[in-house]
Amino acid sequence: MGRPPKPLPENFHDVYQKWKAEKISTSEAARLVNMPISSFRYRAGVYKNATL
């Protein structure tokens, strides 16, 4: 139900890896993938669970 999510930006994986390694802040990561901070955190959580 509901609207299907937009696809992740092509650079999401690289930005996610830098963010996870604490090389960039959450706000910087969100800016690089052109998302609000809350959306980045949510998508990062979904991405983490999908890649386990």
PQR file of N, CA, C, O and H, with PARSE charges and radii, in Angstrom:
ATOM      1  N   MET A   1       0.831  -1.177   0.000 -0.4000 1.5000
ATOM      2  CA  MET A   1       0.000   0.000   0.000 -0.0000 2.0000
ATOM      3  C   MET A   1       0.881   1.248   0.000  0.5500 1.7000
ATOM      4  O   MET A   1       2.036   1.216   0.425 -0.5500 1.4000
ATOM      5  N   GLY A   2       0.326   2.305  -0.470 -0.4000 1.5000
ATOM      6  CA  GLY A   2       1.039   3.574  -0.451 -0.0000 2.0000
ATOM      7  C   GLY A   2       1.906   3.769  -1.688  0.5500 1.7000
ATOM      8  O   GLY A   2       1.968   2.925  -2.583 -0.5500 1.4000
ATOM      9  H   GLY A   2      -0.612   2.331  -0.815  0.4000 1.0000
ATOM     10  N   ARG A   3       2.551   4.884  -1.696 -0.4000 1.5000
ATOM     11  CA  ARG A   3       3.399   5.266  -2.820 -0.0000 2.0000
ATOM     12  C   ARG A   3       4.687   4.457  -2.805  0.5500 1.7000
ATOM     13  O   ARG A   3       5.296   4.300  -1.746 -0.5500 1.4000
ATOM     14  H   ARG A   3       2.501   5.569  -0.969  0.4000 1.0000
ATOM     15  N   PRO A   4       5.120   3.938  -3.956 -0.5600 1.5000
ATOM     16  CA  PRO A   4       6.398   3.213  -3.981  0.2800 2.0000
ATOM     17  C   PRO A   4       7.560   4.193  -3.750  0.5500 1.7000
ATOM     18  O   PRO A   4       7.502   5.337  -4.200 -0.5500 1.4000
ATOM     19  N   PRO A   5       8.609   3.748  -3.053 -0.5600 1.5000
ATOM     20  CA  PRO A   5       9.730   4.661  -2.787  0.2800 2.0000
ATOM     21  C   PRO A   5      10.491   5.004  -4.055  0.5500 1.7000
ATOM     22  O   PRO A   5      10.543   4.220  -5.004 -0.5500 1.4000
ATOM     23  N   LYS A   6      11.083   6.203  -4.049 -0.4000 1.5000
ATOM     24  CA  LYS A   6      11.933   6.603  -5.160 -0.0000 2.0000
ATOM     25  C   LYS A   6      13.181   5.733  -5.141  0.5500 1.7000
ATOM     26  O   LYS A   6      13.601   5.282  -4.075 -0.5500 1.4000
ATOM     27  H   LYS A   6      11.040   6.839  -3.278  0.4000 1.0000
ATOM     28  N   PRO A   7      13.777   5.490  -6.296 -0.5600 1.5000
ATOM     29  CA  PRO A   7      15.028   4.719  -6.291  0.2800 2.0000
ATOM     30  C   PRO A   7      16.132   5.518  -5.592  0.5500 1.7000
ATOM     31  O   PRO A   7      16.105   6.748  -5.560 -0.5500 1.4000
ATOM     32  N   LEU A   8      17.091   4.797  -5.040 -0.4000 1.5000
ATOM     33  CA  LEU A   8      18.215   5.457  -4.381 -0.0000 2.0000
ATOM     34  C   LEU A   8      19.089   6.149  -5.421  0.5500 1.7000
ATOM     35  O   LEU A   8      19.215   5.663  -6.545 -0.5500 1.4000
ATOM     36  H   LEU A   8      17.113   3.797  -5.066  0.4000 1.0000
ATOM     37  N   PRO A   9      19.692   7.278  -5.058 -0.5600 1.5000
ATOM     38  CA  PRO A   9      20.623   7.935  -5.983  0.2800 2.0000
ATOM     39  C   PRO A   9      21.807   7.003  -6.282  0.5500 1.7000
ATOM     40  O   PRO A   9      22.135   6.131  -5.476 -0.5500 1.4000
ATOM     41  N   GLU A  10      22.426   7.188  -7.414 -0.4000 1.5000
ATOM     42  CA  GLU A  10      23.547   6.323  -7.815 -0.0000 2.0000
ATOM     43  C   GLU A  10      24.714   6.394  -6.837  0.5500 1.7000
ATOM     44  O   GLU A  10      25.445   5.416  -6.678 -0.5500 1.4000
ATOM     45  H   GLU A  10      22.159   7.896  -8.069  0.4000 1.0000
ATOM     46  N   ASN A  11      24.897   7.529  -6.184 -0.4000 1.5000
ATOM     47  CA  ASN A  11      26.034   7.687  -5.264 -0.0000 2.0000
ATOM     48  C   ASN A  11      25.693   7.283  -3.830  0.5500 1.7000
ATOM     49  O   ASN A  11      26.507   7.491  -2.931 -0.5500 1.4000
ATOM     50  H   ASN A  11      24.304   8.323  -6.312  0.4000 1.0000
ATOM     51  N   PHE A  12      24.523   6.717  -3.597 -0.4000 1.5000
ATOM     52  CA  PHE A  12      24.096   6.399  -2.228 -0.0000 2.0000
ATOM     53  C   PHE A  12      25.053   5.429  -1.548  0.5500 1.7000
ATOM     54  O   PHE A  12      25.417   5.642  -0.392 -0.5500 1.4000
ATOM     55  H   PHE A  12      23.861   6.548  -4.327  0.4000 1.0000
ATOM     56  N   HIS A  13      25.463   4.382  -2.230 -0.4000 1.5000
ATOM     57  CA  HIS A  13      26.347   3.376  -1.622 -0.0000 2.0000
ATOM     58  C   HIS A  13      27.653   4.012  -1.143  0.5500 1.7000
ATOM     59  O   HIS A  13      28.082   3.770  -0.015 -0.5500 1.4000
ATOM     60  H   HIS A  13      25.167   4.210  -3.170  0.4000 1.0000
ATOM     61  N   ASP A  14      28.280   4.814  -1.986 -0.4000 1.5000
ATOM     62  CA  ASP A  14      29.555   5.453  -1.617 -0.0000 2.0000
ATOM     63  C   ASP A  14      29.376   6.403  -0.436  0.5500 1.7000
ATOM     64  O   ASP A  14      30.174   6.401   0.501 -0.5500 1.4000
ATOM     65  H   ASP A  14      27.931   5.011  -2.903  0.4000 1.0000
ATOM     66  N   VAL A  15      28.322   7.213  -0.493 -0.4000 1.5000
ATOM     67  CA  VAL A  15      28.059   8.154   0.596 -0.0000 2.0000
ATOM     68  C   VAL A  15      27.727   7.390   1.873  0.5500 1.7000
ATOM     69  O   VAL A  15      28.190   7.763   2.950 -0.5500 1.4000
ATOM     70  H   VAL A  15      27.674   7.215  -1.254  0.4000 1.0000
ATOM     71  N   TYR A  16      26.936   6.332   1.770 -0.4000 1.5000
ATOM     72  CA  TYR A  16      26.582   5.517   2.932 -0.0000 2.0000
ATOM     73  C   TYR A  16      27.834   4.937   3.580  0.5500 1.7000
ATOM     74  O   TYR A  16      27.959   4.959   4.804 -0.5500 1.4000
ATOM     75  H   TYR A  16      26.560   6.029   0.894  0.4000 1.0000
ATOM     76  N   GLN A  17      28.755   4.422   2.786 -0.4000 1.5000
ATOM     77  CA  GLN A  17      29.987   3.838   3.326 -0.0000 2.0000
ATOM     78  C   GLN A  17      30.816   4.891   4.068  0.5500 1.7000
ATOM     79  O   GLN A  17      31.346   4.613   5.144 -0.5500 1.4000
ATOM     80  H   GLN A  17      28.654   4.404   1.791  0.4000 1.0000
ATOM     81  N   LYS A  18      30.930   6.086   3.506 -0.4000 1.5000
ATOM     82  CA  LYS A  18      31.680   7.166   4.167 -0.0000 2.0000
ATOM     83  C   LYS A  18      30.992   7.573   5.465  0.5500 1.7000
ATOM     84  O   LYS A  18      31.656   7.825   6.471 -0.5500 1.4000
ATOM     85  H   LYS A  18      30.499   6.311   2.632  0.4000 1.0000
ATOM     86  N   TRP A  19      29.651   7.638   5.445 -0.4000 1.5000
ATOM     87  CA  TRP A  19      28.897   8.012   6.629 -0.0000 2.0000
ATOM     88  C   TRP A  19      29.045   6.944   7.710  0.5500 1.7000
ATOM     89  O   TRP A  19      29.236   7.272   8.881 -0.5500 1.4000
ATOM     90  H   TRP A  19      29.111   7.434   4.628  0.4000 1.0000
ATOM     91  N   LYS A  20      28.959   5.678   7.331 -0.4000 1.5000
ATOM     92  CA  LYS A  20      29.069   4.575   8.275 -0.0000 2.0000
ATOM     93  C   LYS A  20      30.461   4.550   8.916  0.5500 1.7000
ATOM     94  O   LYS A  20      30.596   4.216  10.093 -0.5500 1.4000
ATOM     95  H   LYS A  20      28.804   5.412   6.380  0.4000 1.0000
ATOM     96  N   ALA A  21      31.492   4.900   8.146 -0.4000 1.5000
ATOM     97  CA  ALA A  21      32.865   4.940   8.660 -0.0000 2.0000
ATOM     98  C   ALA A  21      33.150   6.233   9.429  0.5500 1.7000
ATOM     99  O   ALA A  21      34.274   6.465   9.873 -0.5500 1.4000
ATOM    100  H   ALA A  21      31.382   5.171   7.190  0.4000 1.0000
ATOM    101  N   GLU A  22      32.117   7.074   9.582 -0.4000 1.5000
ATOM    102  CA  GLU A  22      32.207   8.344  10.297 -0.0000 2.0000
ATOM    103  C   GLU A  22      33.205   9.312   9.672  0.5500 1.7000
ATOM    104  O   GLU A  22      33.825  10.115  10.370 -0.5500 1.4000
ATOM    105  H   GLU A  22      31.203   6.886   9.221  0.4000 1.0000
ATOM    106  N   LYS A  23      33.355   9.231   8.346 -0.4000 1.5000
ATOM    107  CA  LYS A  23      34.214  10.178   7.632 -0.0000 2.0000
ATOM    108  C   LYS A  23      33.449  11.445   7.281  0.5500 1.7000
ATOM    109  O   LYS A  23      34.051  12.499   7.074 -0.5500 1.4000
ATOM    110  H   LYS A  23      32.851   8.579   7.779  0.4000 1.0000
ATOM    111  N   ILE A  24      32.104  11.344   7.211 -0.4000 1.5000
ATOM    112  CA  ILE A  24      31.259  12.512   6.955 -0.0000 2.0000
ATOM    113  C   ILE A  24      30.085  12.481   7.936  0.5500 1.7000
ATOM    114  O   ILE A  24      29.717  11.426   8.451 -0.5500 1.4000
ATOM    115  H   ILE A  24      31.615  10.488   7.379  0.4000 1.0000
ATOM    116  N   SER A  25      29.512  13.650   8.180 -0.4000 1.5000
ATOM    117  CA  SER A  25      28.382  13.754   9.108 -0.0000 2.0000
ATOM    118  C   SER A  25      27.086  13.345   8.412  0.5500 1.7000
ATOM    119  O   SER A  25      27.034  13.190   7.192 -0.5500 1.4000
ATOM    120  H   SER A  25      29.811  14.507   7.761  0.4000 1.0000
ATOM    121  N   THR A  26      26.055  13.177   9.212 -0.4000 1.5000
ATOM    122  CA  THR A  26      24.745  12.836   8.658 -0.0000 2.0000
ATOM    123  C   THR A  26      24.239  13.954   7.760  0.5500 1.7000
ATOM    124  O   THR A  26      23.695  13.690   6.688 -0.5500 1.4000
ATOM    125  H   THR A  26      26.097  13.303  10.204  0.4000 1.0000
ATOM    126  N   SER A  27      24.412  15.188   8.184 -0.4000 1.5000
ATOM    127  CA  SER A  27      23.936  16.305   7.367 -0.0000 2.0000
ATOM    128  C   SER A  27      24.704  16.401   6.051  0.5500 1.7000
ATOM    129  O   SER A  27      24.116  16.717   5.017 -0.5500 1.4000
ATOM    130  H   SER A  27      24.854  15.402   9.055  0.4000 1.0000
ATOM    131  N   GLU A  28      25.995  16.135   6.074 -0.4000 1.5000
ATOM    132  CA  GLU A  28      26.793  16.142   4.842 -0.0000 2.0000
ATOM    133  C   GLU A  28      26.366  15.012   3.918  0.5500 1.7000
ATOM    134  O   GLU A  28      26.251  15.211   2.709 -0.5500 1.4000
ATOM    135  H   GLU A  28      26.473  15.878   6.914  0.4000 1.0000
ATOM    136  N   ALA A  29      26.129  13.830   4.476 -0.4000 1.5000
ATOM    137  CA  ALA A  29      25.683  12.685   3.673 -0.0000 2.0000
ATOM    138  C   ALA A  29      24.341  12.981   3.025  0.5500 1.7000
ATOM    139  O   ALA A  29      24.144  12.712   1.840 -0.5500 1.4000
ATOM    140  H   ALA A  29      26.223  13.669   5.458  0.4000 1.0000
ATOM    141  N   ALA A  30      23.425  13.532   3.800 -0.4000 1.5000
ATOM    142  CA  ALA A  30      22.099  13.863   3.262 -0.0000 2.0000
ATOM    143  C   ALA A  30      22.215  14.892   2.137  0.5500 1.7000
ATOM    144  O   ALA A  30      21.525  14.790   1.123 -0.5500 1.4000
ATOM    145  H   ALA A  30      23.586  13.750   4.762  0.4000 1.0000
ATOM    146  N   ARG A  31      23.081  15.870   2.321 -0.4000 1.5000
ATOM    147  CA  ARG A  31      23.276  16.893   1.282 -0.0000 2.0000
ATOM    148  C   ARG A  31      23.840  16.275   0.004  0.5500 1.7000
ATOM    149  O   ARG A  31      23.418  16.629  -1.097 -0.5500 1.4000
ATOM    150  H   ARG A  31      23.642  15.953   3.145  0.4000 1.0000
ATOM    151  N   LEU A  32      24.788  15.358   0.148 -0.4000 1.5000
ATOM    152  CA  LEU A  32      25.418  14.744  -1.020 -0.0000 2.0000
ATOM    153  C   LEU A  32      24.451  13.887  -1.844  0.5500 1.7000
ATOM    154  O   LEU A  32      24.603  13.771  -3.061 -0.5500 1.4000
ATOM    155  H   LEU A  32      25.131  15.070   1.042  0.4000 1.0000
ATOM    156  N   VAL A  33      23.470  13.295  -1.184 -0.4000 1.5000
ATOM    157  CA  VAL A  33      22.489  12.472  -1.915 -0.0000 2.0000
ATOM    158  C   VAL A  33      21.187  13.232  -2.164  0.5500 1.7000
ATOM    159  O   VAL A  33      20.217  12.672  -2.675 -0.5500 1.4000
ATOM    160  H   VAL A  33      23.347  13.389  -0.196  0.4000 1.0000
ATOM    161  N   ASN A  34      21.180  14.522  -1.793 -0.4000 1.5000
ATOM    162  CA  ASN A  34      20.041  15.406  -2.059 -0.0000 2.0000
ATOM    163  C   ASN A  34      18.756  14.896  -1.401  0.5500 1.7000
ATOM    164  O   ASN A  34      17.718  14.767  -2.049 -0.5500 1.4000
ATOM    165  H   ASN A  34      21.968  14.976  -1.378  0.4000 1.0000
ATOM    166  N   MET A  35      18.851  14.605  -0.088 -0.4000 1.5000
ATOM    167  CA  MET A  35      17.705  14.133   0.700 -0.0000 2.0000
ATOM    168  C   MET A  35      17.653  14.917   2.001  0.5500 1.7000
ATOM    169  O   MET A  35      18.674  15.431   2.459 -0.5500 1.4000
ATOM    170  H   MET A  35      19.694  14.709   0.439  0.4000 1.0000
ATOM    171  N   PRO A  36      16.470  15.013   2.598 -0.5600 1.5000
ATOM    172  CA  PRO A  36      16.410  15.529   3.962  0.2800 2.0000
ATOM    173  C   PRO A  36      17.133  14.565   4.908  0.5500 1.7000
ATOM    174  O   PRO A  36      17.252  13.377   4.608 -0.5500 1.4000
ATOM    175  N   ILE A  37      17.605  15.063   6.025 -0.4000 1.5000
ATOM    176  CA  ILE A  37      18.354  14.238   6.976 -0.0000 2.0000
ATOM    177  C   ILE A  37      17.522  13.049   7.442  0.5500 1.7000
ATOM    178  O   ILE A  37      18.024  11.927   7.507 -0.5500 1.4000
ATOM    179  H   ILE A  37      17.508  16.028   6.268  0.4000 1.0000
ATOM    180  N   SER A  38      16.256  13.288   7.765 -0.4000 1.5000
ATOM    181  CA  SER A  38      15.400  12.202   8.254 -0.0000 2.0000
ATOM    182  C   SER A  38      15.227  11.123   7.190  0.5500 1.7000
ATOM    183  O   SER A  38      15.206   9.936   7.514 -0.5500 1.4000
ATOM    184  H   SER A  38      15.848  14.199   7.711  0.4000 1.0000
ATOM    185  N   SER A  39      15.103  11.516   5.941 -0.4000 1.5000
ATOM    186  CA  SER A  39      14.964  10.537   4.854 -0.0000 2.0000
ATOM    187  C   SER A  39      16.254   9.741   4.683  0.5500 1.7000
ATOM    188  O   SER A  39      16.216   8.532   4.453 -0.5500 1.4000
ATOM    189  H   SER A  39      15.120  12.481   5.678  0.4000 1.0000
ATOM    190  N   PHE A  40      17.397  10.418   4.794 -0.4000 1.5000
ATOM    191  CA  PHE A  40      18.668   9.719   4.675 -0.0000 2.0000
ATOM    192  C   PHE A  40      18.808   8.675   5.775  0.5500 1.7000
ATOM    193  O   PHE A  40      19.197   7.537   5.510 -0.5500 1.4000
ATOM    194  H   PHE A  40      17.428  11.400   4.981  0.4000 1.0000
ATOM    195  N   ARG A  41      18.491   9.063   7.013 -0.4000 1.5000
ATOM    196  CA  ARG A  41      18.589   8.110   8.131 -0.0000 2.0000
ATOM    197  C   ARG A  41      17.672   6.907   7.905  0.5500 1.7000
ATOM    198  O   ARG A  41      18.074   5.765   8.127 -0.5500 1.4000
ATOM    199  H   ARG A  41      18.176   9.988   7.228  0.4000 1.0000
ATOM    200  N   TYR A  42      16.446   7.167   7.464 -0.4000 1.5000
ATOM    201  CA  TYR A  42      15.498   6.081   7.214 -0.0000 2.0000
ATOM    202  C   TYR A  42      16.014   5.161   6.106  0.5500 1.7000
ATOM    203  O   TYR A  42      16.030   3.940   6.267 -0.5500 1.4000
ATOM    204  H   TYR A  42      16.120   8.094   7.283  0.4000 1.0000
ATOM    205  N   ARG A  43      16.434   5.745   4.985 -0.4000 1.5000
ATOM    206  CA  ARG A  43      16.897   4.941   3.849 -0.0000 2.0000
ATOM    207  C   ARG A  43      18.184   4.204   4.187  0.5500 1.7000
ATOM    208  O   ARG A  43      18.405   3.093   3.706 -0.5500 1.4000
ATOM    209  H   ARG A  43      16.421   6.736   4.853  0.4000 1.0000
ATOM    210  N   ALA A  44      19.039   4.811   5.011 -0.4000 1.5000
ATOM    211  CA  ALA A  44      20.272   4.145   5.444 -0.0000 2.0000
ATOM    212  C   ALA A  44      19.940   2.905   6.272  0.5500 1.7000
ATOM    213  O   ALA A  44      20.592   1.871   6.128 -0.5500 1.4000
ATOM    214  H   ALA A  44      18.860   5.714   5.402  0.4000 1.0000
ATOM    215  N   GLY A  45      18.936   3.003   7.132 -0.4000 1.5000
ATOM    216  CA  GLY A  45      18.512   1.860   7.930 -0.0000 2.0000
ATOM    217  C   GLY A  45      17.959   0.739   7.073  0.5500 1.7000
ATOM    218  O   GLY A  45      18.275  -0.431   7.288 -0.5500 1.4000
ATOM    219  H   GLY A  45      18.406   3.843   7.248  0.4000 1.0000
ATOM    220  N   VAL A  46      17.131   1.098   6.099 -0.4000 1.5000
ATOM    221  CA  VAL A  46      16.574   0.111   5.179 -0.0000 2.0000
ATOM    222  C   VAL A  46      17.695  -0.530   4.353  0.5500 1.7000
ATOM    223  O   VAL A  46      17.714  -1.741   4.134 -0.5500 1.4000
ATOM    224  H   VAL A  46      16.875   2.049   5.925  0.4000 1.0000
ATOM    225  N   TYR A  47      18.625   0.316   3.904 -0.4000 1.5000
ATOM    226  CA  TYR A  47      19.753  -0.161   3.088 -0.0000 2.0000
ATOM    227  C   TYR A  47      20.622  -1.138   3.886  0.5500 1.7000
ATOM    228  O   TYR A  47      21.059  -2.166   3.369 -0.5500 1.4000
ATOM    229  H   TYR A  47      18.609   1.300   4.082  0.4000 1.0000
ATOM    230  N   LYS A  48      20.863  -0.795   5.155 -0.4000 1.5000
ATOM    231  CA  LYS A  48      21.680  -1.663   6.024 -0.0000 2.0000
ATOM    232  C   LYS A  48      21.029  -3.022   6.172  0.5500 1.7000
ATOM    233  O   LYS A  48      21.705  -4.044   6.053 -0.5500 1.4000
ATOM    234  H   LYS A  48      20.508   0.040   5.575  0.4000 1.0000
ATOM    235  N   ASN A  49      19.734  -3.057   6.428 -0.4000 1.5000
ATOM    236  CA  ASN A  49      19.023  -4.318   6.591 -0.0000 2.0000
ATOM    237  C   ASN A  49      18.954  -5.120   5.294  0.5500 1.7000
ATOM    238  O   ASN A  49      18.931  -6.350   5.322 -0.5500 1.4000
ATOM    239  H   ASN A  49      19.185  -2.227   6.525  0.4000 1.0000
ATOM    240  N   ALA A  50      18.921  -4.432   4.172 -0.4000 1.5000
ATOM    241  CA  ALA A  50      18.851  -5.117   2.878 -0.0000 2.0000
ATOM    242  C   ALA A  50      20.198  -5.723   2.475  0.5500 1.7000
ATOM    243  O   ALA A  50      20.245  -6.668   1.688 -0.5500 1.4000
ATOM    244  H   ALA A  50      18.940  -3.432   4.150  0.4000 1.0000
ATOM    245  N   THR A  51      21.289  -5.177   3.014 -0.4000 1.5000
ATOM    246  CA  THR A  51      22.617  -5.652   2.621 -0.0000 2.0000
ATOM    247  C   THR A  51      23.226  -6.618   3.623  0.5500 1.7000
ATOM    248  O   THR A  51      24.384  -7.010   3.475 -0.5500 1.4000
ATOM    249  H   THR A  51      21.251  -4.409   3.654  0.4000 1.0000
ATOM    250  N   LEU A  52      22.473  -7.005   4.633 -0.4000 1.5000
ATOM    251  CA  LEU A  52      23.018  -7.952   5.626 -0.0000 2.0000
ATOM    252  C   LEU A  52      23.091  -9.354   5.106  0.5500 1.7000
ATOM    253  O   LEU A  52      23.526 -10.256   5.822 -0.5500 1.4000
ATOM    254  H   LEU A  52      21.532  -6.687   4.753  0.4000 1.0000
TER
END
